[in-house]
Short mmCIF file of C-alpha atoms in Angstrom, two decimals:
data_model
loop_
_atom_site.label_atom_id
_atom_site.label_comp_id
_atom_site.label_asym_id
_atom_site.label_seq_id
_atom_site.Cartn_x
_atom_site.Cartn_y
_atom_site.Cartn_z
CA MET A 1 4.67 -8.85 -30.35
CA SER A 2 6.08 -10.73 -27.51
CA ASP A 3 9.62 -11.18 -28.99
CA GLN A 4 9.79 -6.93 -29.78
CA ILE A 5 11.77 -4.84 -27.61
CA TYR A 6 10.22 -1.24 -26.74
CA GLN A 7 8.01 -1.09 -30.27
CA ALA A 8 6.49 2.28 -30.94
CA PRO A 9 3.17 3.00 -29.72
CA MET A 10 0.27 1.48 -32.32
CA VAL A 11 -1.59 4.01 -34.28
CA ARG A 12 -4.45 2.88 -32.52
CA ARG A 13 -3.20 4.74 -29.36
CA ALA A 14 -2.77 8.16 -31.04
CA THR A 15 -2.03 11.31 -29.15
CA PRO A 16 -6.18 11.73 -28.30
CA ASN A 17 -6.06 8.22 -26.20
CA PHE A 18 -3.41 9.50 -24.14
CA ARG A 19 -6.26 10.24 -21.61
CA VAL A 20 -7.48 6.85 -21.76
CA ILE A 21 -4.51 5.18 -20.87
CA ALA A 22 -3.96 7.37 -18.31
CA MET A 23 -7.18 6.73 -16.78
CA ILE A 24 -7.10 3.11 -16.85
CA VAL A 25 -3.71 3.04 -14.96
CA ALA A 26 -5.13 5.84 -12.53
CA SER A 27 -8.31 3.87 -11.56
CA ALA A 28 -6.68 0.44 -10.91
CA MET A 29 -4.14 3.01 -8.46
CA LEU A 30 -7.26 4.62 -6.86
CA MET A 31 -8.88 1.21 -6.42
CA GLU A 32 -5.74 0.07 -4.34
CA ASN A 33 -5.07 3.60 -2.71
CA ILE A 34 -8.98 3.70 -1.53
CA ASP A 35 -8.50 -0.23 -0.05
CA ALA A 36 -5.23 0.54 1.56
CA THR A 37 -7.22 3.52 3.61
CA VAL A 38 -10.65 2.49 3.93
CA LEU A 39 -10.12 -0.74 5.74
CA ALA A 40 -8.73 1.62 9.02
CA THR A 41 -12.54 2.45 9.80
CA ALA A 42 -13.88 -0.76 9.41
CA LEU A 43 -11.46 -2.52 11.96
CA PRO A 44 -13.38 -2.22 15.30
CA THR A 45 -15.64 -3.94 13.42
CA MET A 46 -14.02 -6.70 11.88
CA ALA A 47 -12.30 -7.27 15.44
CA ARG A 48 -15.84 -8.26 16.73
CA ASP A 49 -16.85 -10.20 14.09
CA PHE A 50 -13.54 -12.39 14.25
CA GLY A 51 -13.52 -12.39 17.94
CA VAL A 52 -10.11 -10.37 18.45
CA GLY A 53 -9.08 -7.18 20.18
CA ALA A 54 -9.42 -4.16 18.15
CA PRO A 55 -5.47 -3.69 18.31
CA ALA A 56 -5.05 -7.09 17.05
CA MET A 57 -6.40 -6.31 13.17
CA SER A 58 -3.32 -3.62 13.00
CA ILE A 59 -1.57 -6.57 11.48
CA ALA A 60 -4.43 -6.69 8.41
CA LEU A 61 -2.67 -3.54 7.18
CA THR A 62 0.96 -4.12 8.11
CA SER A 63 0.37 -7.76 6.42
CA TYR A 64 -0.61 -5.26 3.16
CA LEU A 65 2.60 -3.08 4.01
CA LEU A 66 4.77 -6.08 4.09
CA SER A 67 3.96 -7.69 0.76
CA LEU A 68 4.48 -4.04 -1.05
CA ALA A 69 7.81 -3.55 0.50
CA ILE A 70 9.18 -6.77 -0.90
CA PHE A 71 7.58 -6.71 -4.39
CA ILE A 72 7.78 -3.73 -5.55
CA PRO A 73 11.56 -3.70 -6.12
CA ALA A 74 10.93 -6.60 -8.18
CA SER A 75 8.18 -5.72 -10.51
CA GLY A 76 10.49 -3.85 -13.45
CA ARG A 77 12.22 -7.05 -13.30
CA MET A 78 9.02 -8.86 -13.79
CA ALA A 79 7.38 -6.35 -16.15
CA ASP A 80 10.78 -6.91 -18.57
CA SER A 81 10.63 -10.58 -18.35
CA PHE A 82 6.95 -11.03 -19.38
CA GLY A 83 5.67 -7.95 -20.86
CA SER A 84 4.55 -4.67 -18.90
CA ARG A 85 0.54 -5.38 -20.36
CA THR A 86 0.51 -8.97 -18.95
CA VAL A 87 2.38 -7.63 -15.52
CA PHE A 88 -0.11 -5.21 -15.21
CA ARG A 89 -2.98 -7.12 -15.84
CA SER A 90 -1.98 -9.82 -13.86
CA ALA A 91 -1.40 -7.62 -11.19
CA ILE A 92 -4.96 -6.74 -11.28
CA ALA A 93 -6.38 -10.01 -11.29
CA VAL A 94 -3.99 -10.97 -8.13
CA PHE A 95 -5.54 -8.01 -6.50
CA VAL A 96 -9.23 -8.88 -7.40
CA VAL A 97 -8.66 -12.33 -6.27
CA GLY A 98 -7.27 -11.28 -2.84
CA SER A 99 -9.96 -9.05 -2.39
CA ILE A 100 -12.49 -11.87 -3.14
CA LEU A 101 -10.50 -13.81 -0.38
CA CYS A 102 -10.45 -11.06 2.24
CA ALA A 103 -14.38 -10.71 1.49
CA LEU A 104 -14.60 -14.47 2.25
CA ALA A 105 -12.53 -14.80 5.25
CA PRO A 106 -13.83 -16.57 8.16
CA THR A 107 -10.72 -15.99 10.74
CA LEU A 108 -8.04 -12.97 11.24
CA SER A 109 -5.19 -15.51 10.08
CA PHE A 110 -7.40 -16.34 6.71
CA LEU A 111 -7.62 -12.32 6.12
CA VAL A 112 -3.97 -11.91 6.69
CA LEU A 113 -2.85 -14.31 4.27
CA ALA A 114 -5.50 -12.84 1.73
CA ARG A 115 -4.42 -9.45 2.37
CA LEU A 116 -0.61 -10.46 1.72
CA LEU A 117 -1.57 -11.89 -1.85
CA GLN A 118 -3.55 -8.74 -2.04
CA GLY A 119 -0.13 -7.09 -1.46
CA ILE A 120 1.68 -8.95 -4.13
CA GLY A 121 -0.78 -7.32 -6.81
CA GLY A 122 -0.64 -3.83 -5.20
CA ALA A 123 3.03 -4.09 -5.36
CA MET A 124 2.93 -4.52 -9.04
CA MET A 125 0.08 -2.47 -9.91
CA MET A 126 1.56 0.65 -8.60
CA PRO A 127 5.24 0.92 -10.82
CA VAL A 128 4.38 -1.26 -13.67
CA GLY A 129 1.27 1.14 -14.35
CA ARG A 130 3.21 4.10 -14.24
CA LEU A 131 5.67 2.32 -16.43
CA VAL A 132 2.88 1.58 -18.70
CA LEU A 133 2.23 5.09 -19.03
CA MET A 134 5.73 6.13 -19.56
CA ARG A 135 6.19 3.40 -22.72
CA SER A 136 2.50 4.10 -24.35
CA VAL A 137 2.21 7.84 -23.93
CA ASP A 138 3.98 10.65 -25.93
CA ARG A 139 6.44 12.84 -24.42
CA LYS A 140 4.28 16.29 -25.25
CA ASP A 141 1.64 14.31 -23.39
CA MET A 142 3.70 13.11 -20.56
CA VAL A 143 2.85 16.02 -18.34
CA SER A 144 -0.83 15.60 -18.98
CA ALA A 145 -0.89 12.00 -18.34
CA MET A 146 1.10 12.35 -14.84
CA SER A 147 -1.31 14.78 -13.70
CA TRP A 148 -4.32 12.30 -14.30
CA LEU A 149 -1.91 9.85 -12.39
CA LEU A 150 -1.48 11.49 -9.85
CA VAL A 151 -5.11 12.13 -8.39
CA PRO A 152 -5.37 8.33 -6.70
CA ALA A 153 -1.96 9.05 -4.69
CA LEU A 154 -3.47 12.28 -3.36
CA ILE A 155 -7.80 11.83 -2.87
CA GLY A 156 -7.23 7.75 -2.44
CA PRO A 157 -6.04 8.27 1.72
CA ILE A 158 -8.98 11.33 1.92
CA VAL A 159 -12.03 9.48 0.49
CA GLY A 160 -10.92 6.00 2.07
CA PRO A 161 -11.80 6.62 5.69
CA PRO A 162 -15.17 8.14 4.83
CA LEU A 163 -16.19 5.62 2.77
CA GLY A 164 -15.14 2.95 5.33
CA GLY A 165 -17.38 4.48 7.72
CA PHE A 166 -20.35 4.78 5.14
CA ILE A 167 -19.95 0.96 4.33
CA VAL A 168 -19.48 -0.09 8.09
CA THR A 169 -22.82 2.09 8.93
CA TYR A 170 -24.99 0.67 5.97
CA LEU A 171 -23.57 -2.42 5.11
CA ASP A 172 -21.74 -5.35 5.67
CA TRP A 173 -17.63 -4.42 6.04
CA ARG A 174 -16.72 -7.29 3.16
CA TRP A 175 -18.24 -4.88 0.92
CA ILE A 176 -15.00 -2.75 1.00
CA PHE A 177 -13.39 -5.84 -0.43
CA TYR A 178 -16.30 -7.00 -2.53
CA ILE A 179 -16.27 -3.27 -4.78
CA ASN A 180 -13.22 -3.78 -6.00
CA VAL A 181 -14.09 -7.03 -8.05
CA PRO A 182 -16.53 -5.26 -10.95
CA ILE A 183 -13.42 -2.24 -11.18
CA GLY A 184 -11.03 -5.01 -11.58
CA ILE A 185 -12.82 -6.69 -14.17
CA ILE A 186 -13.51 -3.52 -15.92
CA GLY A 187 -9.97 -2.76 -15.81
CA MET A 188 -8.34 -5.46 -17.62
CA ILE A 189 -10.87 -5.55 -20.02
CA PHE A 190 -9.58 -2.36 -20.87
CA VAL A 191 -6.15 -3.14 -20.64
CA SER A 192 -6.56 -5.99 -23.08
CA ILE A 193 -7.71 -3.60 -25.66
CA TYR A 194 -5.73 -0.24 -25.22
CA ILE A 195 -2.25 -1.32 -23.87
CA ASP A 196 0.47 -2.83 -26.09
CA GLU A 197 2.67 -5.16 -24.90
CA VAL A 198 6.24 -4.44 -24.36
CA LYS A 199 8.79 -6.36 -23.11
CA GLY A 200 12.49 -4.95 -21.80
CA LYS A 201 16.16 -5.98 -22.11
CA ALA A 202 17.45 -8.92 -19.86
CA SER A 203 20.14 -7.25 -17.80
CA GLY A 204 21.57 -10.16 -16.36
CA PRO A 205 20.64 -12.71 -13.69
CA PHE A 206 17.90 -12.26 -11.20
CA ASP A 207 18.90 -10.89 -8.16
CA THR A 208 18.08 -13.28 -5.72
CA ILE A 209 19.70 -12.33 -2.54
CA GLY A 210 19.00 -8.52 -3.19
CA PHE A 211 15.49 -9.60 -3.42
CA ILE A 212 15.61 -11.07 0.33
CA LEU A 213 17.80 -8.34 1.99
CA SER A 214 16.32 -5.26 0.35
CA GLY A 215 12.50 -7.00 0.95
CA ILE A 216 13.56 -7.49 5.09
CA SER A 217 15.03 -4.16 4.83
CA LEU A 218 12.03 -2.48 3.37
CA GLY A 219 9.57 -4.68 5.26
CA SER A 220 11.03 -3.63 8.72
CA LEU A 221 11.27 0.00 7.89
CA LEU A 222 7.72 -0.04 6.49
CA PHE A 223 6.67 -1.54 9.76
CA GLY A 224 8.44 0.24 11.80
CA PHE A 225 7.44 3.61 10.60
CA GLU A 226 4.00 2.35 10.40
CA MET A 227 3.94 0.93 14.26
CA SER A 228 5.24 4.67 15.67
CA SER A 229 2.10 5.92 14.97
CA HIS A 230 0.47 3.19 17.66
CA GLU A 231 0.48 4.03 21.49
CA GLY A 232 3.22 1.97 23.03
CA GLU A 233 4.83 0.64 20.12
CA GLY A 234 7.59 2.79 20.40
CA ALA A 235 10.08 0.59 21.05
CA PHE A 236 9.42 -2.46 19.21
CA SER A 237 9.24 0.38 16.14
CA ILE A 238 12.65 1.32 16.86
CA PHE A 239 13.84 -2.13 16.59
CA LEU A 240 11.88 -2.73 13.44
CA ILE A 241 13.91 0.46 11.92
CA ALA A 242 17.17 -0.71 13.33
CA ILE A 243 16.59 -3.87 11.46
CA GLY A 244 15.27 -2.19 8.54
CA LEU A 245 18.22 -0.02 8.26
CA LEU A 246 21.13 -2.94 9.10
CA PHE A 247 19.85 -5.07 6.00
CA GLY A 248 19.27 -2.12 3.92
CA ILE A 249 23.64 -1.54 4.50
CA ALA A 250 23.85 -5.00 4.02
CA TYR A 251 21.82 -4.64 0.67
CA LEU A 252 23.88 -1.88 -0.69
CA ARG A 253 27.01 -3.68 0.03
CA HIS A 254 25.63 -6.22 -2.13
CA ALA A 255 24.19 -4.43 -4.97
CA ARG A 256 27.63 -3.10 -5.59
CA LYS A 257 29.02 -6.50 -6.54
CA HIS A 258 26.21 -7.29 -8.45
CA PRO A 259 25.31 -7.08 -12.17
CA SER A 260 22.11 -6.39 -12.10
CA PRO A 261 20.69 -5.57 -8.46
CA ILE A 262 17.02 -5.38 -7.65
CA MET A 263 17.31 -1.89 -6.55
CA ASP A 264 19.48 -0.02 -9.09
CA PHE A 265 21.13 2.70 -7.05
CA SER A 266 23.58 3.89 -9.88
CA LEU A 267 20.35 5.44 -11.14
CA MET A 268 20.80 8.23 -8.73
CA LYS A 269 23.98 9.71 -10.72
CA VAL A 270 21.24 10.86 -13.18
CA PRO A 271 21.09 13.98 -12.52
CA SER A 272 17.20 14.56 -12.74
CA PHE A 273 15.74 11.22 -11.45
CA GLY A 274 18.27 11.70 -8.59
CA THR A 275 17.22 14.95 -7.79
CA SER A 276 13.63 14.30 -8.02
CA VAL A 277 13.97 11.22 -5.78
CA ILE A 278 15.47 13.66 -3.16
CA ALA A 279 13.58 16.39 -3.59
CA GLY A 280 10.35 14.25 -3.85
CA SER A 281 11.16 12.33 -1.03
CA LEU A 282 11.42 15.61 1.42
CA THR A 283 8.38 17.26 -0.14
CA ARG A 284 6.27 13.61 0.49
CA ILE A 285 7.27 14.00 4.41
CA THR A 286 4.47 16.46 4.24
CA GLN A 287 2.21 14.52 2.10
CA GLY A 288 2.33 11.36 4.42
CA ALA A 289 1.81 13.32 7.57
CA GLN A 290 -1.27 14.86 6.62
CA PRO A 291 -3.45 12.08 6.59
CA PHE A 292 -2.65 11.46 9.88
CA LEU A 293 -2.53 14.65 11.63
CA LEU A 294 -5.45 16.53 9.88
CA PRO A 295 -8.24 14.06 10.84
CA LEU A 296 -6.92 14.00 14.21
CA LEU A 297 -6.60 17.79 14.79
CA PHE A 298 -10.17 18.19 13.63
CA GLN A 299 -11.73 15.52 15.43
CA ILE A 300 -9.40 15.85 18.59
CA GLY A 301 -8.71 19.35 18.37
CA PHE A 302 -11.39 21.07 17.51
CA GLY A 303 -14.10 18.09 18.74
CA LEU A 304 -15.58 17.76 15.42
CA SER A 305 -17.20 14.19 14.61
CA ALA A 306 -15.42 11.85 12.28
CA ALA A 307 -18.21 12.96 9.40
CA ALA A 308 -17.55 16.54 9.66
CA ALA A 309 -13.83 16.13 9.83
CA GLY A 310 -14.19 14.00 6.61
CA GLN A 311 -16.06 16.84 5.04
CA ILE A 312 -13.34 19.53 5.53
CA ILE A 313 -10.62 17.22 4.77
CA ILE A 314 -12.38 16.60 0.94
CA ALA A 315 -10.88 20.15 0.17
CA THR A 316 -7.61 18.39 -0.41
CA ALA A 317 -8.97 16.31 -2.85
CA LEU A 318 -10.46 19.25 -4.44
CA GLY A 319 -7.17 20.66 -5.05
CA ALA A 320 -5.53 18.16 -6.85
CA LEU A 321 -8.54 17.38 -8.95
CA ALA A 322 -8.12 21.22 -9.77
CA MET A 323 -4.70 21.16 -10.69
CA LYS A 324 -5.10 18.96 -13.72
CA PRO A 325 -5.96 20.96 -16.46
CA MET A 326 -3.44 23.81 -15.19
CA ALA A 327 -0.28 21.74 -14.97
CA LYS A 328 0.46 21.56 -18.55
CA PHE A 329 0.23 25.55 -19.31
CA VAL A 330 1.76 26.58 -16.04
CA PHE A 331 4.78 23.93 -16.57
CA ARG A 332 5.46 25.30 -20.46
CA ARG A 333 5.54 28.88 -18.85
CA LEU A 334 7.81 28.34 -16.41
CA GLY A 335 9.70 25.42 -17.00
CA PHE A 336 10.16 22.53 -14.34
CA ARG A 337 12.77 24.35 -12.34
CA ARG A 338 11.02 27.69 -11.78
CA SER A 339 7.80 25.86 -10.90
CA LEU A 340 9.14 23.39 -8.63
CA ILE A 341 10.69 26.08 -6.71
CA LEU A 342 7.38 28.14 -6.06
CA ASN A 343 5.15 25.54 -6.16
CA GLY A 344 7.04 23.51 -3.56
CA ILE A 345 7.26 26.93 -1.52
CA LEU A 346 3.73 27.75 -1.66
CA GLY A 347 2.42 24.23 -1.09
CA THR A 348 4.67 23.73 1.56
CA ILE A 349 3.91 27.08 3.52
CA GLY A 350 0.39 26.62 3.06
CA TYR A 351 -0.09 22.96 4.83
CA GLY A 352 2.66 25.00 7.37
CA LEU A 353 -0.68 26.93 8.06
CA CYS A 354 -2.51 24.01 9.35
CA ALA A 355 -0.56 24.99 12.48
CA ALA A 356 -2.12 28.06 12.98
CA PHE A 357 -5.54 26.34 12.52
CA ARG A 358 -8.27 27.11 15.38
CA PRO A 359 -11.68 26.33 16.47
CA ASP A 360 -12.26 29.89 16.04
CA TRP A 361 -11.44 30.24 12.80
CA PRO A 362 -13.96 30.30 9.85
CA MET A 363 -14.66 26.89 8.12
CA PRO A 364 -14.96 28.25 4.79
CA LEU A 365 -11.49 29.85 5.25
CA ILE A 366 -9.75 26.94 6.68
CA PHE A 367 -11.32 24.95 3.43
CA VAL A 368 -9.60 27.68 1.25
CA VAL A 369 -6.42 27.04 2.73
CA LEU A 370 -6.61 23.42 2.35
CA VAL A 371 -7.79 23.46 -1.32
CA LEU A 372 -5.12 25.78 -1.95
CA SER A 373 -2.13 23.89 -0.43
CA ALA A 374 -3.26 20.64 -2.18
CA PHE A 375 -3.42 22.50 -5.48
CA PHE A 376 0.56 23.35 -5.45
CA LEU A 377 2.07 20.43 -4.02
CA SER A 378 -0.28 18.60 -6.93
CA PHE A 379 1.80 20.80 -9.36
CA GLN A 380 4.86 19.65 -7.31
CA PHE A 381 4.22 15.91 -7.84
CA THR A 382 3.26 16.09 -11.28
CA ALA A 383 6.72 17.66 -11.68
CA TYR A 384 8.58 15.27 -9.77
CA ASN A 385 6.57 12.46 -11.18
CA THR A 386 7.46 13.52 -14.96
CA ILE A 387 10.80 15.09 -14.48
CA ALA A 388 12.48 11.99 -12.72
CA TYR A 389 12.49 10.10 -16.22
CA ASP A 390 13.06 12.90 -18.52
CA GLU A 391 16.90 11.54 -18.48
CA ILE A 392 16.36 7.79 -18.21
CA SER A 393 16.89 5.56 -20.96
CA LYS A 394 14.48 3.13 -22.15
CA ASP A 395 16.77 0.17 -21.49
CA ARG A 396 16.41 1.65 -17.69
CA MET A 397 12.89 2.68 -17.63
CA SER A 398 11.42 -0.33 -15.42
CA SER A 399 14.38 -0.42 -12.91
CA ALA A 400 13.61 3.14 -12.62
CA THR A 401 9.81 3.16 -11.64
CA SER A 402 10.07 0.68 -9.46
CA PHE A 403 13.04 2.37 -7.82
CA TYR A 404 11.08 5.15 -7.66
CA THR A 405 7.89 4.00 -6.35
CA THR A 406 9.76 2.21 -3.76
CA PHE A 407 11.00 5.34 -2.19
CA GLN A 408 7.37 7.21 -2.92
CA GLN A 409 5.97 4.13 -0.51
CA LEU A 410 8.73 4.56 2.05
CA MET A 411 8.53 8.68 2.21
CA LEU A 412 4.69 8.49 2.65
CA SER A 413 5.31 6.14 5.47
CA LEU A 414 8.04 8.26 6.96
CA GLY A 415 5.83 10.99 6.85
CA ILE A 416 2.93 9.22 9.23
CA CYS A 417 6.31 8.17 11.32
CA ILE A 418 7.68 11.84 11.80
CA GLY A 419 4.36 13.63 12.74
CA ALA A 420 3.42 10.72 14.97
CA LEU A 421 6.62 11.58 16.73
CA ALA A 422 6.19 14.89 16.70
CA LEU A 423 2.88 14.92 17.78
CA HIS A 424 3.91 12.83 21.06
CA GLY A 425 7.32 14.88 21.53
CA SER A 426 5.36 17.56 22.10
CA MET A 427 2.88 16.39 24.47
CA ALA A 428 5.57 14.46 26.35
CA LEU A 429 7.35 18.02 26.43
CA SER A 430 4.21 19.60 27.92
CA GLY A 431 3.30 16.49 29.85
CA THR A 432 -0.36 15.53 28.12
CA GLU A 433 -1.61 12.35 27.65
CA THR A 434 -4.29 13.99 25.06
CA PRO A 435 -2.87 15.90 22.55
CA ALA A 436 -3.72 19.73 22.53
CA LEU A 437 -4.04 22.26 19.85
CA GLY A 438 -0.40 23.28 20.54
CA ASP A 439 0.75 19.98 20.04
CA PHE A 440 -0.84 19.48 16.55
CA SER A 441 0.89 23.15 15.92
CA ALA A 442 4.34 21.53 16.88
CA ALA A 443 3.76 18.49 14.56
CA PHE A 444 2.61 20.53 11.48
CA ILE A 445 5.63 22.94 11.94
CA VAL A 446 8.02 19.73 12.25
CA VAL A 447 6.77 18.23 9.20
CA THR A 448 6.72 21.89 6.77
CA ILE A 449 10.51 22.40 7.68
CA ILE A 450 11.33 18.97 6.77
CA SER A 451 9.63 19.62 3.36
CA ILE A 452 10.60 23.24 2.33
CA THR A 453 14.35 21.69 2.48
CA ALA A 454 13.23 20.22 -0.75
CA THR A 455 13.67 23.57 -2.13
CA PHE A 456 17.54 23.57 -2.02
CA TRP A 457 17.38 20.28 -4.07
CA ASN A 458 14.76 22.12 -6.60
CA LEU A 459 17.54 24.32 -6.95
CA ARG A 460 19.74 22.08 -8.58
CA PHE A 461 17.50 21.21 -11.33
CA SER A 462 18.57 22.47 -14.66
CA PRO A 463 16.89 25.57 -15.98
CA THR A 464 16.47 23.44 -19.19
CA ALA A 465 15.43 20.44 -17.69
CA GLY A 466 12.34 18.79 -19.13
CA GLU A 467 11.95 21.14 -22.29
CA GLU A 468 11.31 18.51 -24.68
CA ILE A 469 8.25 17.29 -22.60
CA THR A 470 6.64 21.17 -21.90
CA GLY A 471 8.22 23.19 -24.56
CA TYR A 472 9.56 25.67 -22.41
CA LYS A 473 12.57 26.70 -24.12
CA ALA A 474 11.00 26.39 -27.66
CA LYS A 475 8.74 28.93 -26.49
CA GLN A 476 11.40 31.20 -25.34
CA ARG A 477 12.58 31.37 -28.24
CA LYS A 478 9.79 31.82 -29.98
CA ASP A 479 9.53 35.37 -27.94
CA ALA A 480 12.66 36.08 -28.47
CA VAL A 481 11.96 36.22 -32.35
CA ALA A 482 8.81 38.15 -31.55
CA LYS A 483 10.66 40.77 -29.71
CA GLY A 484 12.97 40.51 -32.15
#
């Protein structure tokens, strides 16, 4: 009911249905993740239709990022006030309406406004979708549910570009947005059937000043990180990042005085949550950099076509998918702490091997390396996304999901920034205008070194962290009794 707070799940959504809920949320996020990346391939064609230069079309991408940055922090409060089902369903509806307007856009200005609207829907879908899952799924099923939820974030950036190339080649670019319509409508129907309405506890007045400060800070940082990957935008990128940091400092000072800040940094004091945010952020540097560096390596360094490069990079999606049925078994056997340490090292080093890729390597070997790397890092993000909420109380769950999603989005963009800076820095040292294989190697090594430092934070997890979720401790006791 609308006036109930944190109801227990209804009988009709018993254990067998957790996969249905996970797939509903994952499908919405996959739609969003593909849409965010598929557009890049179509920008030259869209520029020709709108009668503008191709560089001017980048605003169609950055306007979406701006909406994400502004509205993600407010998503948890929206879910508490209006109910997680209502907000999630409305987010899908807004995203679909924005998609239709994008498809109908007669001018670039109209497209930018439509992308801003689409971004509002996307900003609510990500954290509220995760919140829906946390509130709807039993703890014992959380690892399996999170495994499904992780897939869109991993395969969206990989599937998007080749899909965009196919649509632009054989259809009209407007179909990029039209394909969201049936997916969104089906999603809203399933949300209405399978997901209960749950509201949160009012925690004080809405933080309007914090909303403005965090929006400017996050928007500037995301813009700055994204622009750093564009030629000739270095000075503007640094300016935006500086603005973002200044407003970020202003927000932190404001948040200490507000009773219910829009982004609650006191959550970082919760051991499992704070450690997961920091370690996960460092690891996501690699996840963010790979979709940027790998296509360039294969197309510029190896001289492959975009289609051939896409066929190789699809290995990362296969690795992510192969992880799903294994996650719960591994966490039950090893526990979260040991899994995070071992999988983090294996996955990060695996992606570090990309620095050694050369055109004379057998393509099947490169494919296998990418599959295994994605396989291990998929475990890693499933663990981070699950253990983060192990010690979070129900009344803080909405704040935690919006906080975590904000940092997730920020660090993925930072990964692109660091990958681009490392690549251009190596080119500057070697005095070349076109990146060579050695420049790509340097970029891969830089992002890998940053990500491997997450191991020090993984060591800070408790050995019994998440035992209720995985049954790890219970298994230890059973084994001890059997040996006794």
